[in-house]
Coordinates of N, CA and C in Angstrom, one line a residue:
M291 N 72.1 1.2 -135.8 CA 71.6 0.3 -136.3 C 70.8 1.3 -134.8
W292 N 69.3 0.9 -135.1 CA 68.1 1.6 -134.0 C 67.8 1.0 -132.9
V293 N 68.8 0.2 -132.1 CA 68.8 0.8 -130.9 C 69.7 1.7 -130.5
N294 N 70.6 2.7 -130.8 CA 71.6 3.3 -130.9 C 70.5 5.1 -131.2
K295 N 69.8 4.6 -132.1 CA 69.0 5.7 -131.9 C 67.8 5.9 -131.3
M296 N 67.5 5.1 -130.6 CA 66.5 5.1 -128.7 C 67.1 5.0 -128.7
L297 N 68.5 4.7 -128.4 CA 69.5 5.4 -126.5 C 69.0 6.7 -126.8
K298 N 70.1 7.4 -128.3 CA 69.7 8.5 -128.2 C 69.0 9.5 -127.5
S299 N 67.9 9.0 -128.2 CA 66.6 9.6 -127.9 C 66.4 9.6 -126.6
R300 N 66.4 8.1 -125.8 CA 66.7 8.5 -123.7 C 67.1 8.7 -123.3
E301 N 68.4 9.4 -123.8 CA 69.2 9.7 -123.4 C 68.8 11.3 -123.3
E302 N 68.4 11.7 -124.7 CA 68.2 13.4 -124.3 C 66.7 13.5 -123.8
A303 N 65.6 13.2 -124.2 CA 64.7 12.7 -122.5 C 65.3 12.8 -121.6
T304 N 66.3 12.3 -120.6 CA 66.5 12.1 -119.6 C 67.2 12.8 -118.7
S305 N 67.9 13.6 -120.5 CA 69.1 14.6 -119.6 C 67.7 16.4 -119.7
L306 N 67.0 16.2 -121.1 CA 65.9 17.4 -120.8 C 64.8 17.2 -119.1
R307 N 64.3 15.9 -119.0 CA 64.0 15.6 -117.9 C 64.6 16.3 -116.4
E308 N 66.1 15.9 -116.9 CA 66.2 16.4 -115.5 C 66.3 17.7 -115.6
L309 N 67.3 18.5 -116.4 CA 66.9 20.1 -116.7 C 65.9 20.8 -116.2
L310 N 64.8 20.6 -116.4 CA 63.3 20.9 -115.9 C 63.4 20.6 -114.9
S311 N 63.3 19.6 -114.1 CA 63.1 19.1 -112.8 C 63.8 20.6 -112.0
Y312 N 62.3 20.9 -111.0 CA 62.7 21.5 -109.7 C 63.5 20.8 -108.8
S313 N 63.7 19.8 -108.8 CA 64.5 19.3 -107.5 C 65.5 18.9 -108.1
K314 N 66.6 19.2 -107.3 CA 67.2 18.5 -108.0 C 68.5 17.6 -107.2
K315 N 67.3 16.0 -106.9 CA 67.4 15.1 -106.5 C 67.9 14.2 -107.6
K316 N 68.9 13.5 -107.0 CA 69.2 12.3 -108.5 C 67.5 11.4 -109.0
Q317 N 68.3 10.9 -110.0 CA 67.1 10.9 -110.9 C 67.4 9.2 -110.9
E318 N 65.9 8.9 -110.8 CA 65.7 6.8 -111.1 C 66.6 6.2 -111.8
K319 N 66.7 5.6 -112.0 CA 67.8 4.5 -112.4 C 66.1 3.8 -114.2
D320 N 66.8 4.1 -115.2 CA 65.8 4.2 -116.5 C 65.6 2.7 -116.6
P321 N 64.4 1.9 -116.5 CA 64.3 0.2 -116.8 C 64.4 0.1 -118.3
L322 N 63.8 1.4 -119.4 CA 63.7 1.1 -120.1 C 65.8 1.1 -120.8
L323 N 65.9 2.4 -120.1 CA 67.7 2.9 -120.9 C 68.6 1.5 -120.8
E324 N 68.5 1.3 -119.3 CA 69.1 -0.1 -118.9 C 69.3 -1.3 -120.4
Y325 N 67.8 -1.8 -120.0 CA 67.7 -2.5 -120.9 C 67.9 -1.9 -122.6
L326 N 68.0 -1.4 -122.7 CA 69.0 -0.8 -124.3 C 70.0 -1.2 -124.7
L327 N 70.9 -0.4 -123.0 CA 72.4 -0.7 -123.5 C 72.1 -2.2 -123.5
Q328 N 71.9 -3.2 -122.3 CA 72.0 -4.5 -122.7 C 71.6 -5.7 -123.7
F329 N 70.4 -4.8 -124.3 CA 70.5 -5.3 -125.4 C 71.3 -5.0 -126.6
R330 N 71.6 -3.7 -126.8 CA 73.1 -3.4 -127.5 C 74.6 -4.2 -126.9
E331 N 74.4 -4.9 -125.9 CA 75.7 -5.4 -125.8 C 76.1 -6.8 -126.5
R332 N 74.4 -7.3 -126.5 CA 73.8 -8.5 -126.7 C 74.1 -8.9 -128.1
M333 N 73.5 -8.0 -128.8 CA 73.5 -7.6 -130.3 C 74.4 -7.8 -130.7
G334 N 75.8 -7.1 -130.1 CA 77.4 -7.1 -130.2 C 77.8 -7.9 -130.2
R335 N 77.6 -8.6 -129.1 CA 78.1 -10.4 -129.1 C 77.7 -11.1 -130.0
A336 N 76.6 -11.2 -130.6 CA 75.9 -12.2 -131.5 C 76.6 -11.6 -132.8
K337 N 76.8 -10.5 -133.0 CA 77.2 -9.9 -134.4 C 78.6 -10.4 -134.6
D338 N 79.4 -10.4 -133.5 CA 81.0 -10.6 -133.3 C 81.0 -12.6 -133.7
L339 N 80.0 -12.8 -132.8 CA 79.8 -14.0 -132.6 C 79.3 -14.7 -134.3
L340 N 78.7 -14.2 -135.4 CA 78.0 -14.9 -136.4 C 79.1 -14.1 -137.6
T341 N 79.9 -13.1 -137.1 CA 80.4 -13.0 -138.3 C 82.1 -13.3 -137.9
D342 N 81.9 -14.0 -137.3 CA 83.8 -14.4 -136.9 C 83.8 -16.0 -138.0
D343 N 84.8 -16.3 -139.3 CA 84.4 -17.3 -139.2 C 85.5 -18.6 -139.2
Q344 N 86.2 -18.1 -137.7 CA 86.7 -19.5 -137.1 C 85.6 -20.1 -136.1
K345 N 84.7 -19.0 -135.4 CA 83.6 -19.9 -135.0 C 82.0 -20.0 -135.6
T346 N 82.1 -19.3 -136.6 CA 80.3 -19.6 -137.6 C 80.8 -20.0 -139.1
A347 N 79.7 -20.8 -139.9 CA 79.6 -20.8 -141.1 C 78.7 -21.2 -141.1
F348 N 78.0 -20.7 -142.4 CA 76.5 -21.2 -142.6 C 76.1 -21.8 -144.2
F349 N 75.1 -22.8 -143.8 CA 75.6 -23.7 -145.3 C 74.0 -23.8 -145.6
F350 N 74.1 -23.3 -147.0 CA 72.7 -23.5 -147.3 C 72.5 -24.7 -148.4
V351 N 71.1 -25.3 -148.2 CA 70.6 -26.3 -148.6 C 70.2 -25.7 -150.1
T352 N 70.0 -26.1 -151.0 CA 68.8 -26.2 -151.9 C 68.4 -26.9 -153.5
L353 N 67.7 -27.1 -153.9 CA 66.9 -28.2 -155.3 C 67.5 -27.7 -156.2
P354 N 67.9 -28.7 -157.3 CA 68.4 -28.4 -158.2 C 67.0 -28.0 -159.0
E355 N 66.6 -26.2 -158.7 CA 65.3 -26.1 -159.8 C 65.5 -24.9 -159.5
A356 N 64.9 -24.0 -159.8 CA 64.9 -22.1 -160.5 C 64.1 -21.8 -159.3
L357 N 63.5 -21.8 -158.7 CA 63.6 -21.0 -157.0 C 64.4 -21.3 -156.0
P358 N 64.1 -22.4 -155.7 CA 65.1 -22.8 -154.6 C 67.2 -21.8 -155.0
I359 N 67.7 -22.4 -155.7 CA 68.1 -21.8 -156.3 C 68.0 -20.3 -156.4
A360 N 67.5 -19.2 -156.8 CA 67.6 -17.7 -156.7 C 67.4 -17.7 -155.6
V361 N 66.6 -18.3 -154.6 CA 66.3 -18.2 -152.8 C 68.0 -18.4 -152.1
I362 N 68.9 -18.8 -152.6 CA 70.1 -19.2 -151.9 C 71.4 -18.0 -152.7
K363 N 71.1 -17.7 -153.8 CA 71.8 -17.0 -154.3 C 72.0 -15.4 -153.9
R364 N 70.3 -15.2 -153.2 CA 69.4 -13.5 -152.8 C 70.4 -13.4 -151.5
F365 N 70.0 -15.1 -150.6 CA 70.3 -15.2 -149.6 C 71.7 -14.9 -149.3
I366 N 73.2 -16.1 -150.3 CA 74.3 -15.7 -150.0 C 74.7 -14.1 -150.4
A367 N 73.7 -13.3 -150.8 CA 74.6 -12.2 -151.2 C 74.3 -11.6 -149.5
W368 N 73.5 -11.2 -148.7 CA 73.1 -11.1 -148.1 C 73.8 -10.8 -147.3
F369 N 73.8 -12.4 -146.7 CA 75.3 -13.3 -146.3 C 76.4 -12.2 -146.0
H370 N 77.2 -12.5 -147.7 CA 77.9 -11.5 -147.7 C 77.8 -10.1 -147.3
D371 N 77.2 -9.2 -147.8 CA 76.6 -8.2 -146.9 C 76.9 -7.6 -145.6
F372 N 76.8 -8.8 -145.1 CA 76.7 -8.1 -143.9 C 78.1 -8.8 -143.0
G373 N 78.8 -9.6 -143.4 CA 79.9 -10.1 -143.3 C 79.8 -11.6 -143.0
I374 N 78.3 -12.1 -142.7 CA 78.9 -13.5 -142.3 C 79.1 -14.5 -143.1
P375 N 79.8 -15.6 -142.8 CA 80.7 -16.3 -143.4 C 79.8 -17.6 -144.1
V376 N 79.8 -17.8 -144.9 CA 79.3 -18.5 -146.1 C 79.8 -20.2 -145.7
G377 N 79.5 -21.4 -145.3 CA 80.3 -22.1 -145.3 C 80.1 -23.7 -146.7
G378 N 79.4 -23.0 -147.4 CA 78.9 -23.6 -148.7 C 77.3 -23.9 -149.0
V379 N 77.2 -25.0 -150.0 CA 76.1 -25.1 -150.4 C 75.7 -26.6 -151.1
V380 N 75.0 -27.9 -150.4 CA 74.2 -28.9 -150.1 C 73.0 -28.7 -151.3
V381 N 73.4 -29.6 -152.1 CA 72.4 -29.8 -153.1 C 71.4 -31.0 -153.0
N382 N 70.4 -30.7 -152.2 CA 69.2 -32.2 -152.0 C 68.2 -32.0 -153.0
M383 N 67.9 -33.6 -153.0 CA 66.9 -34.3 -153.6 C 66.9 -34.8 -155.1
K384 N 68.3 -34.9 -155.4 CA 69.0 -34.8 -156.9 C 68.7 -36.3 -157.4
I385 N 68.0 -36.4 -158.4 CA 68.1 -37.7 -159.0 C 69.3 -37.8 -159.8
E386 N 69.6 -39.5 -159.1 CA 70.7 -40.2 -160.0 C 70.3 -40.9 -160.8
E387 N 71.3 -40.2 -162.1 CA 71.2 -40.4 -163.0 C 70.8 -42.1 -163.7
D388 N 71.9 -43.0 -163.2 CA 72.2 -44.6 -163.3 C 71.1 -45.2 -162.1
A389 N 70.2 -44.4 -161.8 CA 68.4 -45.0 -161.4 C 67.4 -44.6 -162.2
V390 N 67.8 -43.8 -163.3 CA 66.9 -43.5 -164.2 C 67.4 -44.7 -165.5
G391 N 66.5 -45.8 -165.9 CA 66.1 -46.6 -166.3 C 64.8 -46.1 -167.8
D392 N 65.6 -47.1 -168.4 CA 65.0 -46.9 -169.8 C 63.0 -46.7 -170.2
G393 N 62.8 -47.7 -168.9 CA 61.5 -47.5 -168.8 C 60.5 -46.8 -167.8
A394 N 61.6 -45.9 -167.5 CA 61.1 -45.0 -166.7 C 60.2 -43.7 -167.3
P395 N 59.3 -43.2 -166.2 CA 58.0 -42.7 -166.8 C 58.8 -41.3 -167.8
D396 N 58.3 -40.5 -168.8 CA 58.6 -39.4 -169.0 C 59.2 -38.5 -168.2
F397 N 57.4 -38.6 -167.2 CA 57.9 -37.2 -166.1 C 59.6 -37.4 -165.3
V398 N 60.2 -38.8 -165.2 CA 61.1 -39.1 -164.1 C 62.1 -38.8 -165.8
K399 N 61.8 -38.8 -166.1 CA 63.1 -38.8 -167.9 C 63.3 -37.5 -168.2
N400 N 62.5 -36.2 -167.9 CA 62.3 -35.2 -168.1 C 63.0 -34.2 -167.0
R401 N 62.4 -34.8 -165.7 CA 62.7 -34.3 -164.0 C 64.6 -34.4 -164.1
L402 N 65.0 -35.1 -164.4 CA 66.5 -35.6 -164.6 C 66.8 -34.2 -165.6
K403 N 66.4 -34.7 -166.5 CA 67.2 -33.4 -167.7 C 66.9 -32.2 -166.8
M404 N 66.0 -32.0 -166.3 CA 66.1 -30.7 -166.1 C 67.0 -30.4 -164.9
Q405 N 67.1 -31.6 -164.0 CA 68.0 -31.1 -163.5 C 69.5 -30.9 -163.9
Q406 N 69.7 -31.7 -164.7 CA 70.9 -31.9 -164.8 C 71.4 -30.4 -165.5
E407 N 70.7 -29.9 -166.3 CA 70.7 -28.1 -166.4 C 70.7 -27.4 -165.3
Y408 N 70.0 -27.5 -164.6 CA 70.4 -26.8 -163.4 C 71.8 -26.9 -162.4
M409 N 71.5 -28.3 -162.7 CA 73.3 -28.3 -161.6 C 74.5 -27.8 -162.5
E410 N 74.7 -27.2 -163.8 CA 75.2 -26.2 -164.8 C 75.6 -25.6 -163.6
G411 N 73.7 -25.0 -163.6 CA 73.8 -23.5 -163.0 C 74.2 -23.6 -161.3
I412 N 74.3 -24.5 -160.7 CA 74.8 -24.3 -159.4 C 76.4 -24.7 -159.7
W413 N 76.8 -25.0 -160.2 CA 78.1 -25.4 -160.2 C 79.2 -24.4 -160.9
S414 N 78.9 -23.3 -161.6 CA 78.9 -22.2 -162.2 C 79.1 -21.1 -160.7
S415 N 77.4 -21.1 -160.2 CA 77.4 -20.1 -159.7 C 78.4 -20.2 -157.8
F416 N 78.6 -21.0 -158.0 CA 78.3 -22.1 -156.6 C 80.0 -22.5 -156.9
P417 N 81.0 -22.4 -156.1 CA 82.0 -22.7 -156.5 C 82.5 -23.6 -155.1
D418 N 81.0 -23.4 -154.1 CA 81.4 -24.4 -152.2 C 81.2 -25.2 -152.4
V419 N 80.1 -26.3 -153.4 CA 79.5 -27.2 -153.1 C 79.8 -28.0 -152.5
R420 N 79.3 -28.1 -151.5 CA 80.1 -29.7 -150.6 C 79.6 -30.6 -150.8
A421 N 78.2 -30.7 -151.1 CA 77.3 -32.3 -151.1 C 76.3 -32.2 -151.8
I422 N 76.2 -33.4 -152.7 CA 74.6 -33.4 -153.2 C 74.4 -34.8 -152.5
V423 N 73.2 -34.4 -152.4 CA 72.4 -35.6 -151.8 C 71.2 -36.3 -152.3
P424 N 71.2 -37.6 -152.7 CA 70.4 -37.9 -153.8 C 68.6 -37.7 -153.3
L425 N 67.8 -38.0 -154.0 CA 66.5 -38.1 -154.1 C 66.3 -39.4 -153.7
F426 N 66.3 -39.5 -152.7 CA 66.0 -41.1 -151.6 C 64.4 -41.7 -151.6
E427 N 63.9 -42.9 -151.8 CA 62.8 -43.8 -152.2 C 61.4 -43.5 -151.5
T428 N 62.5 -42.8 -150.0 CA 61.5 -42.6 -148.7 C 62.0 -41.1 -148.4
E429 N 61.3 -40.1 -147.6 CA 61.4 -39.2 -147.1 C 62.5 -39.4 -145.7
V430 N 63.5 -38.4 -145.6 CA 64.8 -39.2 -144.4 C 63.6 -38.6 -143.3
R431 N 63.6 -39.6 -142.8 CA 63.3 -40.2 -141.3 C 63.4 -41.2 -140.5
G432 N 63.7 -41.1 -139.3 CA 64.0 -41.9 -138.7 C 66.1 -42.4 -139.0
V433 N 66.8 -43.2 -138.4 CA 68.1 -43.0 -137.8 C 68.9 -43.8 -139.1
E434 N 68.1 -44.6 -139.9 CA 68.4 -45.3 -141.0 C 68.9 -44.5 -142.0
M435 N 67.4 -43.6 -142.7 CA 67.8 -42.8 -143.0 C 68.6 -41.5 -143.0
L436 N 68.4 -41.2 -141.8 CA 70.3 -40.1 -141.4 C 71.1 -40.3 -141.6
G437 N 71.3 -41.9 -140.9 CA 72.5 -42.7 -141.7 C 72.6 -42.3 -143.1
R438 N 71.7 -42.7 -143.9 CA 71.8 -42.4 -145.2 C 72.6 -40.9 -146.0
T439 N 72.1 -40.2 -145.5 CA 71.5 -38.9 -145.5 C 73.5 -38.7 -145.0
A440 N 73.7 -38.8 -144.3 CA 75.0 -38.7 -143.6 C 76.0 -38.9 -144.7
E441 N 76.0 -40.7 -144.9 CA 77.1 -40.8 -145.8 C 77.3 -40.6 -147.6
A442 N 75.7 -39.4 -147.7 CA 75.8 -39.1 -148.5 C 77.0 -37.6 -148.7
M443 N 76.5 -37.2 -147.7 CA 77.0 -36.1 -147.4 C 78.3 -35.5 -147.2
F444 N 79.0 -36.5 -146.3 CA 80.4 -36.8 -146.0 C 81.4 -37.9 -146.5
S445 N 80.9 -38.7 -147.9 CA 82.1 -39.2 -148.4 C 82.1 -39.0 -149.4

């Protein structure tokens, strides 16, 4: 970690300063060294917390589209590399098939077909899909819409 390199450099500088000093008085505390030691300790505690699967899990939200899927694939790989537990994936804004009638515009029908194809990839790439949240008629704002979102996620 870069903090360890800075600490080593600071300790070497302090040691050299003491060695070259004409006076034998005790050197004053080095505020930068103290800060770096405290910072390293805080980062160690944060790492312990972030990698403890009994206390922490990250959930990634994606859309059934190419770019968001590619992004969370990359992020999930990074989290695994760092030992950070991933709790699962939530798919957001999925068009519900039964909401699209025969009279729906071609754009909506094409979008539904596209999402269905991406959902196949999501199911094969992410075995831990926790919820699929539908595309609502309005954005999620307010208590009522939060309730509907929670119902979609946890039912």
